Tab-separated table of C-alpha atoms in Angstrom:
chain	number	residue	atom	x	y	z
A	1	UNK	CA	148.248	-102.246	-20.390
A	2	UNK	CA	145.576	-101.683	-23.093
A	3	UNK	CA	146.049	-97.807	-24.423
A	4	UNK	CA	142.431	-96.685	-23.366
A	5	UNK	CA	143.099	-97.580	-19.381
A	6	UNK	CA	146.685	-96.488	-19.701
A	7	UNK	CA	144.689	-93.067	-20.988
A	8	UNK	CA	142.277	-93.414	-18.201
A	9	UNK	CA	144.802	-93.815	-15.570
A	10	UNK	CA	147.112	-90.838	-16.484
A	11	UNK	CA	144.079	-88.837	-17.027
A	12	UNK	CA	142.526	-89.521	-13.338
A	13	UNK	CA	145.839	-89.623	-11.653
A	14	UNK	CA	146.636	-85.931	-12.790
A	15	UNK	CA	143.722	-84.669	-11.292
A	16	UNK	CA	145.962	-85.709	-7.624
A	17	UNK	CA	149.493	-84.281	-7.110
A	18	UNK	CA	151.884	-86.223	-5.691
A	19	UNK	CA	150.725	-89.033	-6.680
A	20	UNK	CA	152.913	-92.443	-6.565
A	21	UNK	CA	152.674	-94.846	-9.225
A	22	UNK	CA	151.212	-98.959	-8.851
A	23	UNK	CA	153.351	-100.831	-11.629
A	24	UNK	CA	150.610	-101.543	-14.362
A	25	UNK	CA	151.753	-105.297	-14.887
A	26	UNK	CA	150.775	-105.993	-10.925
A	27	UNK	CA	147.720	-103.854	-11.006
A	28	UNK	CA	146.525	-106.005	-13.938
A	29	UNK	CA	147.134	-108.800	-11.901
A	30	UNK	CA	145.173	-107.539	-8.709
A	31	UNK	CA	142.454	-106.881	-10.857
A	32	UNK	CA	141.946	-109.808	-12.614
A	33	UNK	CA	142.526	-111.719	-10.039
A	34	UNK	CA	138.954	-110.572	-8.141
A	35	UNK	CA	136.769	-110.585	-9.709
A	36	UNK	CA	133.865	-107.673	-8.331
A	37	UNK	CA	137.096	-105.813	-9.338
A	38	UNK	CA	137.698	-106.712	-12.785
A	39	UNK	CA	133.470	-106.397	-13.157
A	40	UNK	CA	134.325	-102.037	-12.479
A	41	UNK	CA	134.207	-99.770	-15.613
A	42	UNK	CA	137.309	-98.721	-17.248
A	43	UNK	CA	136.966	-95.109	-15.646
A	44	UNK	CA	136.612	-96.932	-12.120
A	45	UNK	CA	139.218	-99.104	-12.155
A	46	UNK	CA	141.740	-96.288	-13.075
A	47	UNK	CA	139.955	-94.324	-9.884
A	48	UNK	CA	140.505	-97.046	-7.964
A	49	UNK	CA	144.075	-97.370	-8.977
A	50	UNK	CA	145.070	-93.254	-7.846
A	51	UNK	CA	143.027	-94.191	-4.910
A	52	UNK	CA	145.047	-97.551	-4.418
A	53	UNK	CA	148.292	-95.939	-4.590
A	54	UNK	CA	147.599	-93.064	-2.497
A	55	UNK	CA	146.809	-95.602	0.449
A	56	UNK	CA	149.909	-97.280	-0.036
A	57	UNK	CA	152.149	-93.937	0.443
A	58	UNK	CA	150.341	-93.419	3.715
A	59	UNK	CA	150.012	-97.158	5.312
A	60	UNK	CA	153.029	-99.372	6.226
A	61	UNK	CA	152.335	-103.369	6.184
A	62	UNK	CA	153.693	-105.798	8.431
A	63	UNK	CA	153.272	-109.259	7.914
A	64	UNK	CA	153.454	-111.615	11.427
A	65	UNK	CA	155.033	-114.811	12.028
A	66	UNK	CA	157.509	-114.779	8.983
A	67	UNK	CA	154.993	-113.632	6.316
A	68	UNK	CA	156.802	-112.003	3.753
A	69	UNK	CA	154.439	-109.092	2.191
A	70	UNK	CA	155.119	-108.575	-1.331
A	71	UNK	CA	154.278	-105.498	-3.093
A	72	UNK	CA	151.301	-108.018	-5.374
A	73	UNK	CA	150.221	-108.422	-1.630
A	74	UNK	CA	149.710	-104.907	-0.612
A	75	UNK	CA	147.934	-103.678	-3.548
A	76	UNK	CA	145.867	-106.838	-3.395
A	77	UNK	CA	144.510	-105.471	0.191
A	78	UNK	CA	145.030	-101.530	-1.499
A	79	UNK	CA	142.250	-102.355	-4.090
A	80	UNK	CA	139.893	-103.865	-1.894
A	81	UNK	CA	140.456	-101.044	1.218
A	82	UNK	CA	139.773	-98.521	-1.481
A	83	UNK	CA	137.082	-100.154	-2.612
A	84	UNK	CA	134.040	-97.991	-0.739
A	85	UNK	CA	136.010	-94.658	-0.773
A	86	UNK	CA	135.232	-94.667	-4.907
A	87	UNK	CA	133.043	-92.184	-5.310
A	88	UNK	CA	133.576	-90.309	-2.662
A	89	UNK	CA	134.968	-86.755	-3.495
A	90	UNK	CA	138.600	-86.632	-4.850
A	91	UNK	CA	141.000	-89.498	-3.808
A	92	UNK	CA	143.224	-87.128	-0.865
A	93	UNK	CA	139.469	-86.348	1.055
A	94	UNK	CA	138.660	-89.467	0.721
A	95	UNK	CA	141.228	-91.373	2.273
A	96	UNK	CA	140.813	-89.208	5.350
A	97	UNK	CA	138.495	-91.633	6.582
A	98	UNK	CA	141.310	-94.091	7.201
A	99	UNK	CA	143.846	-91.405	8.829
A	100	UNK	CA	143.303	-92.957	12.713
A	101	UNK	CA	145.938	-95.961	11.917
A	102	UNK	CA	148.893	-96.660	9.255
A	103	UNK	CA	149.632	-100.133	10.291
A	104	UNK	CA	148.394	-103.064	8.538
A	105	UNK	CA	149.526	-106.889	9.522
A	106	UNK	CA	149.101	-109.598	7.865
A	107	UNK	CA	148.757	-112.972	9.324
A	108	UNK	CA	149.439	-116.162	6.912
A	109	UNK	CA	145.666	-117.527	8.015
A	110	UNK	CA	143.475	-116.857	11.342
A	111	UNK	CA	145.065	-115.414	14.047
A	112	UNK	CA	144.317	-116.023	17.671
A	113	UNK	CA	143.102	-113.327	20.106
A	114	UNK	CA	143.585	-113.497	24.243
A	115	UNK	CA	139.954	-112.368	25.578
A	116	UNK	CA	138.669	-111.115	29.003
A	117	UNK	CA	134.909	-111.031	29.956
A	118	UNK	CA	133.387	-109.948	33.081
A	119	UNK	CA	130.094	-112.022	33.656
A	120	UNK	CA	126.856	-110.280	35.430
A	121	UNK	CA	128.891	-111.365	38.871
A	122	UNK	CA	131.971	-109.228	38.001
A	123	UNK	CA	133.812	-111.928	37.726
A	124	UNK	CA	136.946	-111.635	34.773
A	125	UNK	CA	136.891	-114.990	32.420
A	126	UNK	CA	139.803	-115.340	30.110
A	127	UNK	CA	139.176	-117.255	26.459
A	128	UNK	CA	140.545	-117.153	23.378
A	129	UNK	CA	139.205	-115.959	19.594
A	130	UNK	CA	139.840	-116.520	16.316
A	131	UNK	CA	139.775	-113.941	14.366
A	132	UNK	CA	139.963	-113.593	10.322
A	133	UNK	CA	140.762	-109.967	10.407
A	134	UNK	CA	140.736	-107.018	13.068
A	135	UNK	CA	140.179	-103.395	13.283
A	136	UNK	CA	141.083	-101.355	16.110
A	137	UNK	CA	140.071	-98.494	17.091
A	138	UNK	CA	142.643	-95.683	16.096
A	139	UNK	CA	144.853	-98.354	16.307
A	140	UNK	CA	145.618	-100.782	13.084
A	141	UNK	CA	144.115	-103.295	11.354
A	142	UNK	CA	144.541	-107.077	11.128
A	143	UNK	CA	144.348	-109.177	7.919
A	144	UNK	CA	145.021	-113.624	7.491
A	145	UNK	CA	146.486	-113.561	4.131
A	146	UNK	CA	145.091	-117.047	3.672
A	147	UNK	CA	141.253	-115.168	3.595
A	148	UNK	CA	142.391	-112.008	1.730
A	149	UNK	CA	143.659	-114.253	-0.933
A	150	UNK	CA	140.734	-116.934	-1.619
A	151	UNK	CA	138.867	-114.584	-3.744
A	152	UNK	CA	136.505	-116.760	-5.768
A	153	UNK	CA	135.462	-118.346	-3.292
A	154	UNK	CA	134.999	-115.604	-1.123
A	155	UNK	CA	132.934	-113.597	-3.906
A	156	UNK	CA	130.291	-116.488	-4.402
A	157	UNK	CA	129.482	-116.305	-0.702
A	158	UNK	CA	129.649	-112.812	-0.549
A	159	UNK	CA	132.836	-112.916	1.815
A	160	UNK	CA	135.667	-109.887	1.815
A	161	UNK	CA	137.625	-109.890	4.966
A	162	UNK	CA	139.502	-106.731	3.800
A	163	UNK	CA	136.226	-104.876	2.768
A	164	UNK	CA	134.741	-106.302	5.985
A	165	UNK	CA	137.800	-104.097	8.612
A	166	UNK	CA	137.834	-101.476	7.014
A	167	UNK	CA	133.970	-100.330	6.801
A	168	UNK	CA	134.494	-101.084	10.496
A	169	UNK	CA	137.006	-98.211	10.282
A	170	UNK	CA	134.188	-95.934	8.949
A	171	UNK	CA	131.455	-97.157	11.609
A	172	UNK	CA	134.660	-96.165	14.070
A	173	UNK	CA	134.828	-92.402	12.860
A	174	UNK	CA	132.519	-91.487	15.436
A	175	UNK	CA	134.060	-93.539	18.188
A	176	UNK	CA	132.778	-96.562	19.101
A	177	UNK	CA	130.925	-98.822	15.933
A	178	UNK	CA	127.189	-99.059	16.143
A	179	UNK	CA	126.332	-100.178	12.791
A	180	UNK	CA	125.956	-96.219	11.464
A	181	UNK	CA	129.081	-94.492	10.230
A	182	UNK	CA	128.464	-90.631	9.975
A	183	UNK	CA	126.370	-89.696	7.251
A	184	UNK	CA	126.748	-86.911	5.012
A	185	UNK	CA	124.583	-83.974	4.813
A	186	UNK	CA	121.181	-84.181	2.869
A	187	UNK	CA	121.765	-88.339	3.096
A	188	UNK	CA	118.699	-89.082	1.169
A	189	UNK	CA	117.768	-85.979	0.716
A	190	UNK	CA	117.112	-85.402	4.613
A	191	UNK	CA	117.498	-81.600	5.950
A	192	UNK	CA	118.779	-82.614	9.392
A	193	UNK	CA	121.758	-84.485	10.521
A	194	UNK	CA	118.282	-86.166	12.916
A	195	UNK	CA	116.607	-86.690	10.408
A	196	UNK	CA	119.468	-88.726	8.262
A	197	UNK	CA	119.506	-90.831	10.590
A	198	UNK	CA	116.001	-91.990	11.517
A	199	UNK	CA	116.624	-92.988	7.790
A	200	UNK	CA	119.511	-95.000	7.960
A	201	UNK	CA	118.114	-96.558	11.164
A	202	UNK	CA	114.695	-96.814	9.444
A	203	UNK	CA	115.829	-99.301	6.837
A	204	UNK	CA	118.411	-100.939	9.186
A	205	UNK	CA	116.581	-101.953	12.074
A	206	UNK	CA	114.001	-103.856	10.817
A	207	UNK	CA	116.347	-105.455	8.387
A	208	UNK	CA	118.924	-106.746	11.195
A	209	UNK	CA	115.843	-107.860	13.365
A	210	UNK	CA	115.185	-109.816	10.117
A	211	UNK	CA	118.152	-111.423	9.532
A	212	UNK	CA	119.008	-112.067	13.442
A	213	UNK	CA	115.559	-114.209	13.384
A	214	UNK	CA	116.784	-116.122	10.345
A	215	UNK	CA	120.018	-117.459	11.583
A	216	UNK	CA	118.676	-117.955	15.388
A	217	UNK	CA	115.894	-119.967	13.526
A	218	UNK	CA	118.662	-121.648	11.419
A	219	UNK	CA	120.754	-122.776	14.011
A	220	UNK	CA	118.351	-123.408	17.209
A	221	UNK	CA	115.359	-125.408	14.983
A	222	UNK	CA	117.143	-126.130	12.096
A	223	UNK	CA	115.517	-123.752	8.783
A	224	UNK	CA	117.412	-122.818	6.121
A	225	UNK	CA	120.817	-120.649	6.574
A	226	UNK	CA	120.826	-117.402	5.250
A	227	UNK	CA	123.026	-116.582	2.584
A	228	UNK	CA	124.531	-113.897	4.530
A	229	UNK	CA	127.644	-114.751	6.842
A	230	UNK	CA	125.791	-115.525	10.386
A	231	UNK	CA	128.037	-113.223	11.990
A	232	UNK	CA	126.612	-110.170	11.168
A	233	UNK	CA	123.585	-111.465	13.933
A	234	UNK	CA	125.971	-110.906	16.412
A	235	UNK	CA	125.534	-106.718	16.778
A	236	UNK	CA	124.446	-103.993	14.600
A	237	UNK	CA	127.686	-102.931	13.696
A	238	UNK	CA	128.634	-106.955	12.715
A	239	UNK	CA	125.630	-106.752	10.252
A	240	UNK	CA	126.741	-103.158	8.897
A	241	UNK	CA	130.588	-104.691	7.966
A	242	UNK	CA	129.484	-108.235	6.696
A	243	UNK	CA	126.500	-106.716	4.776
A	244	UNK	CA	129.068	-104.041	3.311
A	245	UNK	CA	130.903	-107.045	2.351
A	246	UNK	CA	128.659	-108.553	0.532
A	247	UNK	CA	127.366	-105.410	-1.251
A	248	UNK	CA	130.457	-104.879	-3.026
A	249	UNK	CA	131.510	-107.932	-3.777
A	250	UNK	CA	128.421	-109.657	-4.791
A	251	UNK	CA	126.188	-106.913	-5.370
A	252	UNK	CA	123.576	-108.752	-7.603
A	253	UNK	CA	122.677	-111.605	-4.966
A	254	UNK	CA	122.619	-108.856	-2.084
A	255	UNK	CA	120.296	-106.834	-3.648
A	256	UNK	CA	118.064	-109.639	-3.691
A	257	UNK	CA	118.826	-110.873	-0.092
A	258	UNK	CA	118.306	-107.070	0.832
A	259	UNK	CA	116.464	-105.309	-1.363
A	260	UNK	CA	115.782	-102.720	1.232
A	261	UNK	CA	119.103	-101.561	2.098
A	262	UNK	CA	120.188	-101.056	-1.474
A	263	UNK	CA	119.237	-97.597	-1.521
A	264	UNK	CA	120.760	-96.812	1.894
A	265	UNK	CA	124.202	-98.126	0.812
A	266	UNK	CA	123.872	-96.316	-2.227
A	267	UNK	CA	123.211	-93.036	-1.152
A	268	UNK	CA	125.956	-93.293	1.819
A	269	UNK	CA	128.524	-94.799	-0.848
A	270	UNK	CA	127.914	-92.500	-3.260
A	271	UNK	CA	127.688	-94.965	-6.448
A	272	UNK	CA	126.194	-93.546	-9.276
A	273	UNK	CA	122.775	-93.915	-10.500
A	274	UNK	CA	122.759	-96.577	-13.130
């Protein structure tokens, strides 16, 4: 490990007692290998890394259908998890927002999901779902391995299934996701908890309508597909995890997709001006 992050990491893990140590050679590893990871400062990646191993003391993994989960594996999914807790408060806080669940499993690729549906009739209709990834409520949260670990790919199209779960987890810390997690006090510099969120909903609303039109007119008439995944049309809180997604992953090409909700994230995020 070069001396300056090996500085960095000692310096930023002392600040958070017990703390359990991630093997430098595989965090290396995890970082290079994604790259909105390896793009992080110095000082941020060593953050990231107390924050990463933190996680890992309180979560168990369990991988489905023979997977074998390596410990590359679970600070591959670690990393990313910890990803939008960065610059919030110290490490110990911040990680509350992920105390409803310790299980993670990991699937080798999709996974499919028994569903019931009751139609306007009340009558029950059983299907199935594929599903990349999961997130219960209080409950734990589903990964396919084969997603987590296609990064490049993934980045270009602003794709991160483990980024995409685990914001659910924050929309969930109120109960039921909606597409606004709970905000912090003075979000924007609002007075009122009301007020914060008229302006969260302020800039989200008109920018889901937006993108809802632009994939119904995509795939009903035939435009042009957005470059965000079409999922996120499906509900509010769908367009709050994939654009989340996106926003870390491939931050340059979503703040031109949504220049409007750059500030919002921001602010609720806590990233530093700059």
């Amino acid at each position: 490990m070069p001396p300056l992050l090996n500085r960095l990491w000692r310096r930023v893990r002392a600040t958070v007692a017990p703390v359990p140590d991630i093997s430098a050679t595989l965090w290396l590893q995890t970082v290079q290998r994604y790259p909105f990871l390896a793009a992080l400062s110095l000082h941020d990646q060593a953050k990231l890394r107390v924050l990463s191993a933190l996680f890992l003391h309180h979560k168990e993994f369990h991988g489905a259908h023979g997977l074998e989960v390596t410990d590359a594996m679970a600070i591959d999914i670690a990393a990313q998890a910890c990803l939008p807790l960065l610059h919030w408060s110290d490490p110990a806080k911040a990680l509350g927002w992920y105390d409803d669940f310790v299980g993670i499993v990991l699937h080798p690729g999709e996974a499919v999901a028994r569903r019931q549906t009751m139609d306007e009739a009340g009558v029950v209709h059983e299907h199935t779902q594929v599903l990349l990834g999961e997130a219960m409520e209080r409950g734990p949260i589903m990964l396919s391995w084969q997603h987590v670990s296609n990064a490049t790919e993934n980045t270009a199209r602003g794709h991160n299934v483990v980024v995409h779960e685990f914001v659910h987890k924050l929309d969930m810390k109120n109960g039921q996701p909606n597409g606004c997690p709970p905000l912090p006090a003075g979000f924007m510099g609002t007075r009122t908890g009301r007020a914060a969120y008229e302006a969260w909903w302020a800039a989200w609303e008109p920018a889901y309508e937006q993108f809802r039109e632009r994939v119904i007119m995509a795939e009903r008439f035939g435009a042009d597909r957005p470059w965000l995944d079409a999922y996120g049309a499906t509900s509010p809180s769908e367009f709050f995890a994939v654009a989340c997604e996106a926003y870390f992953v491939n931050r340059e090409r979503f703040a031109q997709e949504f220049p409007g909700l750059m500030p919002v994230l921001d602010a609720f995020f806590q990233r530093p001006a700059g």
